[in-house]
Tab-separated table of N, CA and C and ligand atoms in Angstrom:
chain	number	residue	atom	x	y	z
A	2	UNK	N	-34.283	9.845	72.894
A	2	UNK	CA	-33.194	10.462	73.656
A	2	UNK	C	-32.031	10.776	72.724
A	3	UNK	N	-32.227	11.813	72.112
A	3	UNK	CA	-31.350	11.644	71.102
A	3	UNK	C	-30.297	13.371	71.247
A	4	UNK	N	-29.125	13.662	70.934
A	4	UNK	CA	-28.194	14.597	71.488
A	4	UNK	C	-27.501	15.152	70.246
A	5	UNK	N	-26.869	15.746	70.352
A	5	UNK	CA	-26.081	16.454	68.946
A	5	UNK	C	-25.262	17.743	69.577
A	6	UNK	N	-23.544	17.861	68.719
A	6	UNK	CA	-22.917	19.064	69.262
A	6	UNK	C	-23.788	20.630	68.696
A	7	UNK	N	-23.126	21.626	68.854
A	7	UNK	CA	-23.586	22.512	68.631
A	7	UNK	C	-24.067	22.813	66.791
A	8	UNK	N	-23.019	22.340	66.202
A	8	UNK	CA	-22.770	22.524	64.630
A	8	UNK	C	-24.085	21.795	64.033
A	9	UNK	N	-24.070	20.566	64.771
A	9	UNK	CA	-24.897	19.689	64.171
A	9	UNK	C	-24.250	18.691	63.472
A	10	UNK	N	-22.901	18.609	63.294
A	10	UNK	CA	-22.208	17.891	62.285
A	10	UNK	C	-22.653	15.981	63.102
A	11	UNK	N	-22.318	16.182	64.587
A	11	UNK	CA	-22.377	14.995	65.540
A	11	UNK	C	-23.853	14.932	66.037
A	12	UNK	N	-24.792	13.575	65.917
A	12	UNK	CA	-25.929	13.314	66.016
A	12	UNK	C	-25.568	11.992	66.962
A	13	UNK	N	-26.419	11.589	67.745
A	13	UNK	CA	-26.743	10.645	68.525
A	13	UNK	C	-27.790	9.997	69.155
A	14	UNK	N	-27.469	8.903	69.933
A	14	UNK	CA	-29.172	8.816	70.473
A	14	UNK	C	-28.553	7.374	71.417
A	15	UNK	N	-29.387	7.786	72.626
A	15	UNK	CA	-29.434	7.025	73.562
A	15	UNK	C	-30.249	5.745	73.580
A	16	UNK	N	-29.775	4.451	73.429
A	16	UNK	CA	-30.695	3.530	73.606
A	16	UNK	C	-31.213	2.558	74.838
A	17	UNK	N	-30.845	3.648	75.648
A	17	UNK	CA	-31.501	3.127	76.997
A	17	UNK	C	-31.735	4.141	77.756
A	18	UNK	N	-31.813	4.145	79.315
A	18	UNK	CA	-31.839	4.863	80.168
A	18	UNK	C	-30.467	5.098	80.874
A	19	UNK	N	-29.851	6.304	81.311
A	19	UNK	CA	-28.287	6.163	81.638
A	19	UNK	C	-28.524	5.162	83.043
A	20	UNK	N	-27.051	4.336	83.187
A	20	UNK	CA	-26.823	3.458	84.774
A	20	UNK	C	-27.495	4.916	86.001
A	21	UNK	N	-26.817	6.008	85.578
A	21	UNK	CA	-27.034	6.961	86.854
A	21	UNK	C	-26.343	8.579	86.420
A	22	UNK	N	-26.531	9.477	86.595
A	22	UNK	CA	-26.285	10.462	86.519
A	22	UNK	C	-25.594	11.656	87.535
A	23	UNK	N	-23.966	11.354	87.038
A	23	UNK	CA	-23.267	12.377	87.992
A	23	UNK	C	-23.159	13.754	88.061
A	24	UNK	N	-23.280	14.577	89.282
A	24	UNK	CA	-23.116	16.225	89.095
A	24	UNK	C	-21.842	16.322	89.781
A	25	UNK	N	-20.597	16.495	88.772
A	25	UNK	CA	-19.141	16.344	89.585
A	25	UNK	C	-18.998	17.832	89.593
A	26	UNK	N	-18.150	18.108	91.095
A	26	UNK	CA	-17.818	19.380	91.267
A	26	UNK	C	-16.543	19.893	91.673
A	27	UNK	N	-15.737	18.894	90.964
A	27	UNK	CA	-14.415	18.499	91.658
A	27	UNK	C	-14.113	20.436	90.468
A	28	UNK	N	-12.448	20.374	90.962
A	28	UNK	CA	-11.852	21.656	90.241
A	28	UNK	C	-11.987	21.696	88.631
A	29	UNK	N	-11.594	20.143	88.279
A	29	UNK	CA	-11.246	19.975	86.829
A	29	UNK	C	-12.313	19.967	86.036
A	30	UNK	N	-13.675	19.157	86.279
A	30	UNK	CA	-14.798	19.320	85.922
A	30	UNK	C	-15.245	21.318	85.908
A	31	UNK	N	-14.813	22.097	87.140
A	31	UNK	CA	-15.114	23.331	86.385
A	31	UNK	C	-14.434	23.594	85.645
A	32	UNK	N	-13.250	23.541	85.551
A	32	UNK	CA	-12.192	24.404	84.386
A	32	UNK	C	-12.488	23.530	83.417
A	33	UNK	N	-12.744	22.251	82.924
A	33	UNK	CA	-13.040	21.761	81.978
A	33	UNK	C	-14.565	22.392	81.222
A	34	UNK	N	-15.241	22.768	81.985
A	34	UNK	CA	-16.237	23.137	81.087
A	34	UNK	C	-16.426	24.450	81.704
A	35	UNK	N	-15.839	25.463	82.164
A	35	UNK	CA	-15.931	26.696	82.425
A	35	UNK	C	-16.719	26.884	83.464
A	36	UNK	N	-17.472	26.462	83.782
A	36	UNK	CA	-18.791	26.379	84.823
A	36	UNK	C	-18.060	26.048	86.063
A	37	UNK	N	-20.009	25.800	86.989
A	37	UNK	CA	-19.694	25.545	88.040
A	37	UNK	C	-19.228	24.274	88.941
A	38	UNK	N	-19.673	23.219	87.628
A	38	UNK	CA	-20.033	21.699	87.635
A	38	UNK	C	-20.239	20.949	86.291
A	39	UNK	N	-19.854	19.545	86.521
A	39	UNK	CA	-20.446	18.682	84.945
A	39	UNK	C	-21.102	18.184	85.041
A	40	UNK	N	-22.137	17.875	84.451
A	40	UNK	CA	-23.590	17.250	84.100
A	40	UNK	C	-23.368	15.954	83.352
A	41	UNK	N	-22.923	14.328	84.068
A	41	UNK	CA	-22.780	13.623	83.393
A	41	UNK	C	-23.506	11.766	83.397
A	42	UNK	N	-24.019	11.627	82.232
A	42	UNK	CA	-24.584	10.438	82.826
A	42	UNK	C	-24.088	9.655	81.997
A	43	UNK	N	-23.552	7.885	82.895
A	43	UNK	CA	-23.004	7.330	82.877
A	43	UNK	C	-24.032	6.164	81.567
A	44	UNK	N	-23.447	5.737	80.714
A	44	UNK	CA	-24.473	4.960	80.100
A	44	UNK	C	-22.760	3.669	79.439
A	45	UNK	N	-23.633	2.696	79.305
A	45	UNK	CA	-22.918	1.514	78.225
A	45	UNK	C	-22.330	2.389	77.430
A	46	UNK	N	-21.293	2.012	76.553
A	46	UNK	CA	-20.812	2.537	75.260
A	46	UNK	C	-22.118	1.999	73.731
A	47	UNK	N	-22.157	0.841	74.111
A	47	UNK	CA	-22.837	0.124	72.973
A	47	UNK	C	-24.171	0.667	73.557
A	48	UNK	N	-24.448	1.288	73.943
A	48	UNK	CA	-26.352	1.669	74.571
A	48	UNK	C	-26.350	3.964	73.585
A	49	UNK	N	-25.136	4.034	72.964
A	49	UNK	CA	-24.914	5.241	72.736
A	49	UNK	C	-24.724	5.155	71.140
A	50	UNK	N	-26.175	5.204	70.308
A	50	UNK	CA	-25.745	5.224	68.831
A	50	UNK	C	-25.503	6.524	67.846
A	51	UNK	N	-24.231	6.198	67.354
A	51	UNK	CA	-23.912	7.506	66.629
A	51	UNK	C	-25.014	7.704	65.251
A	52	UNK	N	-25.444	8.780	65.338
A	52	UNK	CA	-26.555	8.983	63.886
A	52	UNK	C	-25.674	9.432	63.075
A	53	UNK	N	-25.135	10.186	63.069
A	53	UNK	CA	-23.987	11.508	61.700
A	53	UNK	C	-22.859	11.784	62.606
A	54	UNK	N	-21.711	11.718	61.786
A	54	UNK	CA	-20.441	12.823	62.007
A	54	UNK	C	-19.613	11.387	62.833
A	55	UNK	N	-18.415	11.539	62.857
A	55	UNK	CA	-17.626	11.069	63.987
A	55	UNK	C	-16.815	11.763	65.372
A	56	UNK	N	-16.819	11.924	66.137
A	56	UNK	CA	-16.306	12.189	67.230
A	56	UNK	C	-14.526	11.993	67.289
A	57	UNK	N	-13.741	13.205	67.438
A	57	UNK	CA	-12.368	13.113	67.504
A	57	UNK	C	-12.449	13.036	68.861
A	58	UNK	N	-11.713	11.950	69.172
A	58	UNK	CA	-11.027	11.635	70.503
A	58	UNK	C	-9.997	12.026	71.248
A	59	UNK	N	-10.315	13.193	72.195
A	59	UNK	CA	-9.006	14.230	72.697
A	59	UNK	C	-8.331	13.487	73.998
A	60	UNK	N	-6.837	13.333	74.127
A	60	UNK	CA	-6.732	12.686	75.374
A	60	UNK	C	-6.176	13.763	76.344
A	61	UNK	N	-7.318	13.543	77.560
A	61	UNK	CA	-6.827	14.761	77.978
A	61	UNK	C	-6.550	15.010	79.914
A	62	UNK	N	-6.148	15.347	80.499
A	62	UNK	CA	-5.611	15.218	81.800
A	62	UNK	C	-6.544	15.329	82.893
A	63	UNK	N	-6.978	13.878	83.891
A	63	UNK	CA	-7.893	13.806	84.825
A	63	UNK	C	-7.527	14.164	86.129
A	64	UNK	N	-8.285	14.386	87.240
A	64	UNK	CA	-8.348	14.160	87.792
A	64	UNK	C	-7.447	12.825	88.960
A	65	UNK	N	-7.372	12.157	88.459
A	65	UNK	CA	-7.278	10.522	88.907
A	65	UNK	C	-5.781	10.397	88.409
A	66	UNK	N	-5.140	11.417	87.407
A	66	UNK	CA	-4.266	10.925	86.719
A	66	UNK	C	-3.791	10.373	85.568
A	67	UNK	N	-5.175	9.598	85.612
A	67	UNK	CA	-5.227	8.509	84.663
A	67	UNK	C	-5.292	8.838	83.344
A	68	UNK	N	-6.054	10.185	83.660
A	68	UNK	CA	-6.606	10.835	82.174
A	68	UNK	C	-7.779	10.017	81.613
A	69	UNK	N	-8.792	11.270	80.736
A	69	UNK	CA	-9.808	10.703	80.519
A	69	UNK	C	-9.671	10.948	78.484
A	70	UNK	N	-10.784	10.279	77.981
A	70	UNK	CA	-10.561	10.484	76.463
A	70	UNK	C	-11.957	11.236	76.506
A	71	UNK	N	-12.019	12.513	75.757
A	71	UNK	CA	-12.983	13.304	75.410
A	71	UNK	C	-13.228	13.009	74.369
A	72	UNK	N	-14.718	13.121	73.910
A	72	UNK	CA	-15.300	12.847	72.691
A	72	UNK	C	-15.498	14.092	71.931
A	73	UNK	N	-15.048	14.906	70.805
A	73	UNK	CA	-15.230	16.015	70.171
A	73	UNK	C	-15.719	16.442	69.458
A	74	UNK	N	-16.990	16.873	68.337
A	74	UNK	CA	-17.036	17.463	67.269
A	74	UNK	C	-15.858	17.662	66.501
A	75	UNK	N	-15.091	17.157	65.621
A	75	UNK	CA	-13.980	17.940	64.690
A	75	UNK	C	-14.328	19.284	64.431
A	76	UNK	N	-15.392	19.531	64.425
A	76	UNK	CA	-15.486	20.936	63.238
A	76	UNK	C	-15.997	21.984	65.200
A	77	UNK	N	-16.987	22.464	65.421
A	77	UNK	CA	-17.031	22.919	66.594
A	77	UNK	C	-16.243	22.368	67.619
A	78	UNK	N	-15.774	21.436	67.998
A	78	UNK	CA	-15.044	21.127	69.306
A	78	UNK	C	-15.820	20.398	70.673
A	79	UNK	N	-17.294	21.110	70.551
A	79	UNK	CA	-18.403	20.412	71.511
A	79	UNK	C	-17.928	19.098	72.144
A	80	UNK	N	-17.971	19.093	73.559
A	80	UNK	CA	-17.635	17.533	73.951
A	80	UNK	C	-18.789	16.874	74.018
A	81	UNK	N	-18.908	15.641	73.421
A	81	UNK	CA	-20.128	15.005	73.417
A	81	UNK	C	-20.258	13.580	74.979
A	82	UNK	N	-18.935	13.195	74.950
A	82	UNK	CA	-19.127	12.383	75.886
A	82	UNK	C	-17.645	12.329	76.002
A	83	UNK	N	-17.205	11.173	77.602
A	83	UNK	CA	-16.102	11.155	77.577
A	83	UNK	C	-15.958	9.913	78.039
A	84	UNK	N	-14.665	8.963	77.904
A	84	UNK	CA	-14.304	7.455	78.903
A	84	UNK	C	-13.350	8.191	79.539
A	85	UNK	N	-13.395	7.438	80.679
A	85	UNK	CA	-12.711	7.380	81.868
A	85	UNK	C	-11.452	6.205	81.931
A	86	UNK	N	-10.744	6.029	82.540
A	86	UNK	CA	-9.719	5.447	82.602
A	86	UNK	C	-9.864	4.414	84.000
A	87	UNK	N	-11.253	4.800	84.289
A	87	UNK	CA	-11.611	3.617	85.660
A	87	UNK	C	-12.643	2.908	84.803
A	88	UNK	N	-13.099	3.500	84.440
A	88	UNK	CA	-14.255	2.556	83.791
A	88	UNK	C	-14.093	2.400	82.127
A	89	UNK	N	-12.952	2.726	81.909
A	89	UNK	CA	-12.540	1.556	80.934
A	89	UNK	C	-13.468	2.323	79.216
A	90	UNK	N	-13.393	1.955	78.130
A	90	UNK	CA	-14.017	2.333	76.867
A	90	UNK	C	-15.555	1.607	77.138
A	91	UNK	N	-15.838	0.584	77.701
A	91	UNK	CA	-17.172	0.068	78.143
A	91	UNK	C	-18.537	1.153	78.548
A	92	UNK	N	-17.713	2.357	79.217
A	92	UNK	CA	-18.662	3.371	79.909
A	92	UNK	C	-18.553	4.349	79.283
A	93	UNK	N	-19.333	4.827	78.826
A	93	UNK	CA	-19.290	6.605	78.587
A	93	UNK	C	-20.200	7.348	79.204
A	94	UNK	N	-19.355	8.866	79.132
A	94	UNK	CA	-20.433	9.490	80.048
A	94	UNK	C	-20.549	10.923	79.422
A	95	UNK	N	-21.776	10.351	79.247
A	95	UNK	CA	-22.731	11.743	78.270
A	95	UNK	C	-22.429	12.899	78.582
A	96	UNK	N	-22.506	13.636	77.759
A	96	UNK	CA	-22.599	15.300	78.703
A	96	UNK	C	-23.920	15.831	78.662
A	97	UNK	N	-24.796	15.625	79.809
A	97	UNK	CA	-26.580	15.859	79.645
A	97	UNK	C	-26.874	16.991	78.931
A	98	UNK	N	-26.230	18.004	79.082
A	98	UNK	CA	-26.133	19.430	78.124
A	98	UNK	C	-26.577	19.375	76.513
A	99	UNK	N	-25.819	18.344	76.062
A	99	UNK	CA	-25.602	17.865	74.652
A	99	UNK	C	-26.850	17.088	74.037
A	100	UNK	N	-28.119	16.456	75.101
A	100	UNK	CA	-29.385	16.212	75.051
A	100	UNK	C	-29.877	16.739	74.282
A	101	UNK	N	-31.008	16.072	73.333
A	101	UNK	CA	-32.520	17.421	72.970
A	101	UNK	C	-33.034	17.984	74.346
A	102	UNK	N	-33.366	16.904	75.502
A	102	UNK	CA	-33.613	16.946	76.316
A	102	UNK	C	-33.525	16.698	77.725
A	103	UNK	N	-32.319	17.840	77.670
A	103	UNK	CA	-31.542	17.645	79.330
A	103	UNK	C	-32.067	17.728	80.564
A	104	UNK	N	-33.480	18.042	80.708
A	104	UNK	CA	-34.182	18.268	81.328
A	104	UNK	C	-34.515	16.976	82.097
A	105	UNK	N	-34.415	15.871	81.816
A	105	UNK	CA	-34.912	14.469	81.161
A	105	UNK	C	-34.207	13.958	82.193
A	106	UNK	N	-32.469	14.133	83.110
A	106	UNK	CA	-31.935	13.773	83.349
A	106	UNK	C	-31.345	14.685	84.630
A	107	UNK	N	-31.667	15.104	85.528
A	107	UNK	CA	-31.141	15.666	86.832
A	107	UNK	C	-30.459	14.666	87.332
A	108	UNK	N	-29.343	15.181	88.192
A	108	UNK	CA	-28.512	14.318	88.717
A	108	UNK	C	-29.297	13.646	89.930
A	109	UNK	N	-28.479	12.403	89.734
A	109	UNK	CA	-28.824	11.213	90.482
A	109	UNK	C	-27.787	11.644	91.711
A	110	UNK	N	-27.088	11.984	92.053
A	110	UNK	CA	-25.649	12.432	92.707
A	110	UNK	C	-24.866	13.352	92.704
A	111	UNK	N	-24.333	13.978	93.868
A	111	UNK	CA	-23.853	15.162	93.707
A	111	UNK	C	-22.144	14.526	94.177
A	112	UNK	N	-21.378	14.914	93.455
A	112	UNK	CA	-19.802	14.118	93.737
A	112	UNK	C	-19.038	15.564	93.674
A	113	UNK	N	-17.630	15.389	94.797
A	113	UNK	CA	-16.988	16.041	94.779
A	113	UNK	C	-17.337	17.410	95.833
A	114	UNK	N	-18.194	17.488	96.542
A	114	UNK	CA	-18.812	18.435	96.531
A	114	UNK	C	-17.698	19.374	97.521
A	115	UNK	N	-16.953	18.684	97.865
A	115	UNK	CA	-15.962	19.713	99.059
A	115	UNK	C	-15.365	20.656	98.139
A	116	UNK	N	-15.282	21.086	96.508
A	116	UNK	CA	-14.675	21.841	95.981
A	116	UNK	C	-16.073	22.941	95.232
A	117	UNK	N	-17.195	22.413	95.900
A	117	UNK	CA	-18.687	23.066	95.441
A	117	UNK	C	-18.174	24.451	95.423
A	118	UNK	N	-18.703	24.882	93.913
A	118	UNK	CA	-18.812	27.086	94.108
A	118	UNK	C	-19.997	27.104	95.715
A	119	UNK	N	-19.397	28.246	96.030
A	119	UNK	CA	-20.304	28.159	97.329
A	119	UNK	C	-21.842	28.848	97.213
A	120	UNK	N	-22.259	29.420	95.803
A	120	UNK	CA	-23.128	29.840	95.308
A	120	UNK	C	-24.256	28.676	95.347
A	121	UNK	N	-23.762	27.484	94.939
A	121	UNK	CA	-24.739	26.652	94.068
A	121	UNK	C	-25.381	25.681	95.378
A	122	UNK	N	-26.712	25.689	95.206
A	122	UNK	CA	-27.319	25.012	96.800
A	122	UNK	C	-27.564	23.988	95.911
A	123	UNK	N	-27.504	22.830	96.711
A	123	UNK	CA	-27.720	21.508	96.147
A	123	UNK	C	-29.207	20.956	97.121
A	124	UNK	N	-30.007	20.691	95.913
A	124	UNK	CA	-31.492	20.362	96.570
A	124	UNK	C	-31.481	19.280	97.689
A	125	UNK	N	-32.535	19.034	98.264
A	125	UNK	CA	-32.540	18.248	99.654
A	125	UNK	C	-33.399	17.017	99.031
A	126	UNK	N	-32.572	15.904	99.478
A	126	UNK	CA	-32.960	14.558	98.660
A	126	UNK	C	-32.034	13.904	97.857
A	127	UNK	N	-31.095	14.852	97.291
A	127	UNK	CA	-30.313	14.197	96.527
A	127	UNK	C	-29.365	13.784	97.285
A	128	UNK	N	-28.399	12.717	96.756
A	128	UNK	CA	-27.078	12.110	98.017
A	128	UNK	C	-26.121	12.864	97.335
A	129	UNK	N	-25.547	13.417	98.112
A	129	UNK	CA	-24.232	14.333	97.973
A	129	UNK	C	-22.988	13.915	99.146
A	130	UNK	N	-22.231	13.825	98.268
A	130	UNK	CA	-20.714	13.220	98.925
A	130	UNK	C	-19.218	14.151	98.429
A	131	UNK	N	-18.747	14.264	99.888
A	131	UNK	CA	-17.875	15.423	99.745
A	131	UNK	C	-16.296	14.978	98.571
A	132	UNK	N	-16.534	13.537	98.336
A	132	UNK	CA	-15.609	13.174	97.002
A	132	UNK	C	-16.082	11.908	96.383
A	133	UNK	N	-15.503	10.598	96.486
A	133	UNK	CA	-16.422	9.807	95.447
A	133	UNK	C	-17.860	8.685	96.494
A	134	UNK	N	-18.155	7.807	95.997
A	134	UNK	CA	-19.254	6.880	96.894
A	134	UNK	C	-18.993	5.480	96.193
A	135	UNK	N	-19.820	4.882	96.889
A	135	UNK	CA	-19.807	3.135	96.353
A	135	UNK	C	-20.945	3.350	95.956
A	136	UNK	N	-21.257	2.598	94.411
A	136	UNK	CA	-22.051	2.642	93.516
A	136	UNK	C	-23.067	1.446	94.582
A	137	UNK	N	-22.754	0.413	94.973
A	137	UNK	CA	-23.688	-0.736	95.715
A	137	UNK	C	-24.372	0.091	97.038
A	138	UNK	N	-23.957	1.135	97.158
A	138	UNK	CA	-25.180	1.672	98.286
A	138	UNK	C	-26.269	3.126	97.322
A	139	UNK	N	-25.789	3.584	96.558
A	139	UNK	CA	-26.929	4.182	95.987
A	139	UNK	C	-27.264	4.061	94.317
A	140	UNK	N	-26.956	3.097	94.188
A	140	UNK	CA	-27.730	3.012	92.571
A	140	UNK	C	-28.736	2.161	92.905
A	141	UNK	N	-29.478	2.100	91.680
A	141	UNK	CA	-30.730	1.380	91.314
A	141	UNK	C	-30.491	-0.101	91.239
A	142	UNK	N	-30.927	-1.031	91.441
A	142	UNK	CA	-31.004	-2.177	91.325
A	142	UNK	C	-30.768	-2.703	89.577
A	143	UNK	N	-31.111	-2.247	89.143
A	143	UNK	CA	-31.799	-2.484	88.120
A	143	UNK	C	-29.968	-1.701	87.173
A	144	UNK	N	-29.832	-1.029	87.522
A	144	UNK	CA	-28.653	-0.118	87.133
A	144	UNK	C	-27.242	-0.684	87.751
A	145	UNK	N	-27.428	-1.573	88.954
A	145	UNK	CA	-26.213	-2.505	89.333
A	145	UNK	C	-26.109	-3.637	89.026
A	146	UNK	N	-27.507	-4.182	88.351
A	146	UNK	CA	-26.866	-5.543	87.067
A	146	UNK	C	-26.498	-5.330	85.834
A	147	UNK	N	-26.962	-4.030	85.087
A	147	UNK	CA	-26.151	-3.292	84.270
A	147	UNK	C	-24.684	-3.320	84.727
A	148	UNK	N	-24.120	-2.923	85.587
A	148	UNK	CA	-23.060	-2.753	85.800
A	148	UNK	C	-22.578	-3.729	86.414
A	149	UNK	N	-22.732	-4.827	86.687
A	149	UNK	CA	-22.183	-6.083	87.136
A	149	UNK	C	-22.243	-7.043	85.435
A	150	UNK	N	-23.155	-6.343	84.477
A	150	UNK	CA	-23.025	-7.060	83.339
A	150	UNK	C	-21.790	-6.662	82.792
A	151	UNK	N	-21.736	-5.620	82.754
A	151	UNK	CA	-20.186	-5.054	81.633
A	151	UNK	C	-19.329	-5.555	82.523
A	152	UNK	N	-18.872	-5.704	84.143
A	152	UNK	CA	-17.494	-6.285	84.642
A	152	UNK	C	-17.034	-7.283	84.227
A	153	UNK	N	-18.328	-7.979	83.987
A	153	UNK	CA	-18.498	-9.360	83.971
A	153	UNK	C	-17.570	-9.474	82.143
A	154	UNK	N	-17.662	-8.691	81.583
A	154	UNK	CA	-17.653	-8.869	80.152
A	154	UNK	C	-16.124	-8.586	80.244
A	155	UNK	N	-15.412	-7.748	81.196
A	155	UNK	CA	-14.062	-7.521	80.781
A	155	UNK	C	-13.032	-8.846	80.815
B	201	LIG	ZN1	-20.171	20.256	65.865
B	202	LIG	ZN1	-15.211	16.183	88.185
């Protein structure tokens, strides 16, 4: 599972499976990446090994307020991943795009969706919520002792 920006300068690789995979469709997620939506899966920080290059850290204006820290290519700009300001430097969240193989990773969740382009049909099966959800009614078991491990660690 391994990812890289466009340049190639930034190499990576996933050493697990992500906790879960968000499709946010809030406003900022489009203007942040031009699109219609972000493609993001949530993984450990320490489960995300850098191969080449370092990542400049952009701080930049959320949603929430809080602001989130973007992960950058120096030389292309590519966002590779980003922390959140709820979930702390512990979580990062990939940008599936940035994959060899994004394919690998369809969203687990559709978030935000009351600001959905009205173009984009969201398949039948997936849980879609018109802004955020409680992680204890649809994650994986297996993906909520993951995440009861890192609370546990703060
Ligand atoms: Zn690059
Ligand atoms: Zn969003």
């Amino acid at each position: 599972m391994q990812g890289r920006c466009t340049c190639g300068q930034i190499k990576y690789r996933l050493t697990d499976r992500p906790l879960f995979v968000h499709c946010c469709h809030c406003r900022w997620c489009q203007r942040e990446t031009g699109t219609a939506f972000a493609l993001n899966a949530m993984i450990e920080s320490d489960r995300v090994e850098l191969l080449e290059g370092e990542p400049e850290v952009v701080n930049t204006p959320s949603n929430s307020g809080k602001g989130q820290k973007i992960a950058r290519c120096p030389t292309c700009r590519i966002a590779v991943w980003s922390n959140y300001a709820g979930g702390g430097d512990a979580v990062r969240f990939v940008r599936v795009g940035t994959l060899d193989e994004p394919d690998r990773f369809p969203p687990d969740v559709h978030i935000f969706t009351a600001s959905k382009q009205p173009w984009v049909v969201l398949p039948p099966g997936t849980p879609a919520f018109a802004e955020f959800y409680k992680a204890s009614e649809i994650w994986p078991a297996d993906s909520l002792a993951r995440r009861a491990a890192l609370l546990a660690k703060r």
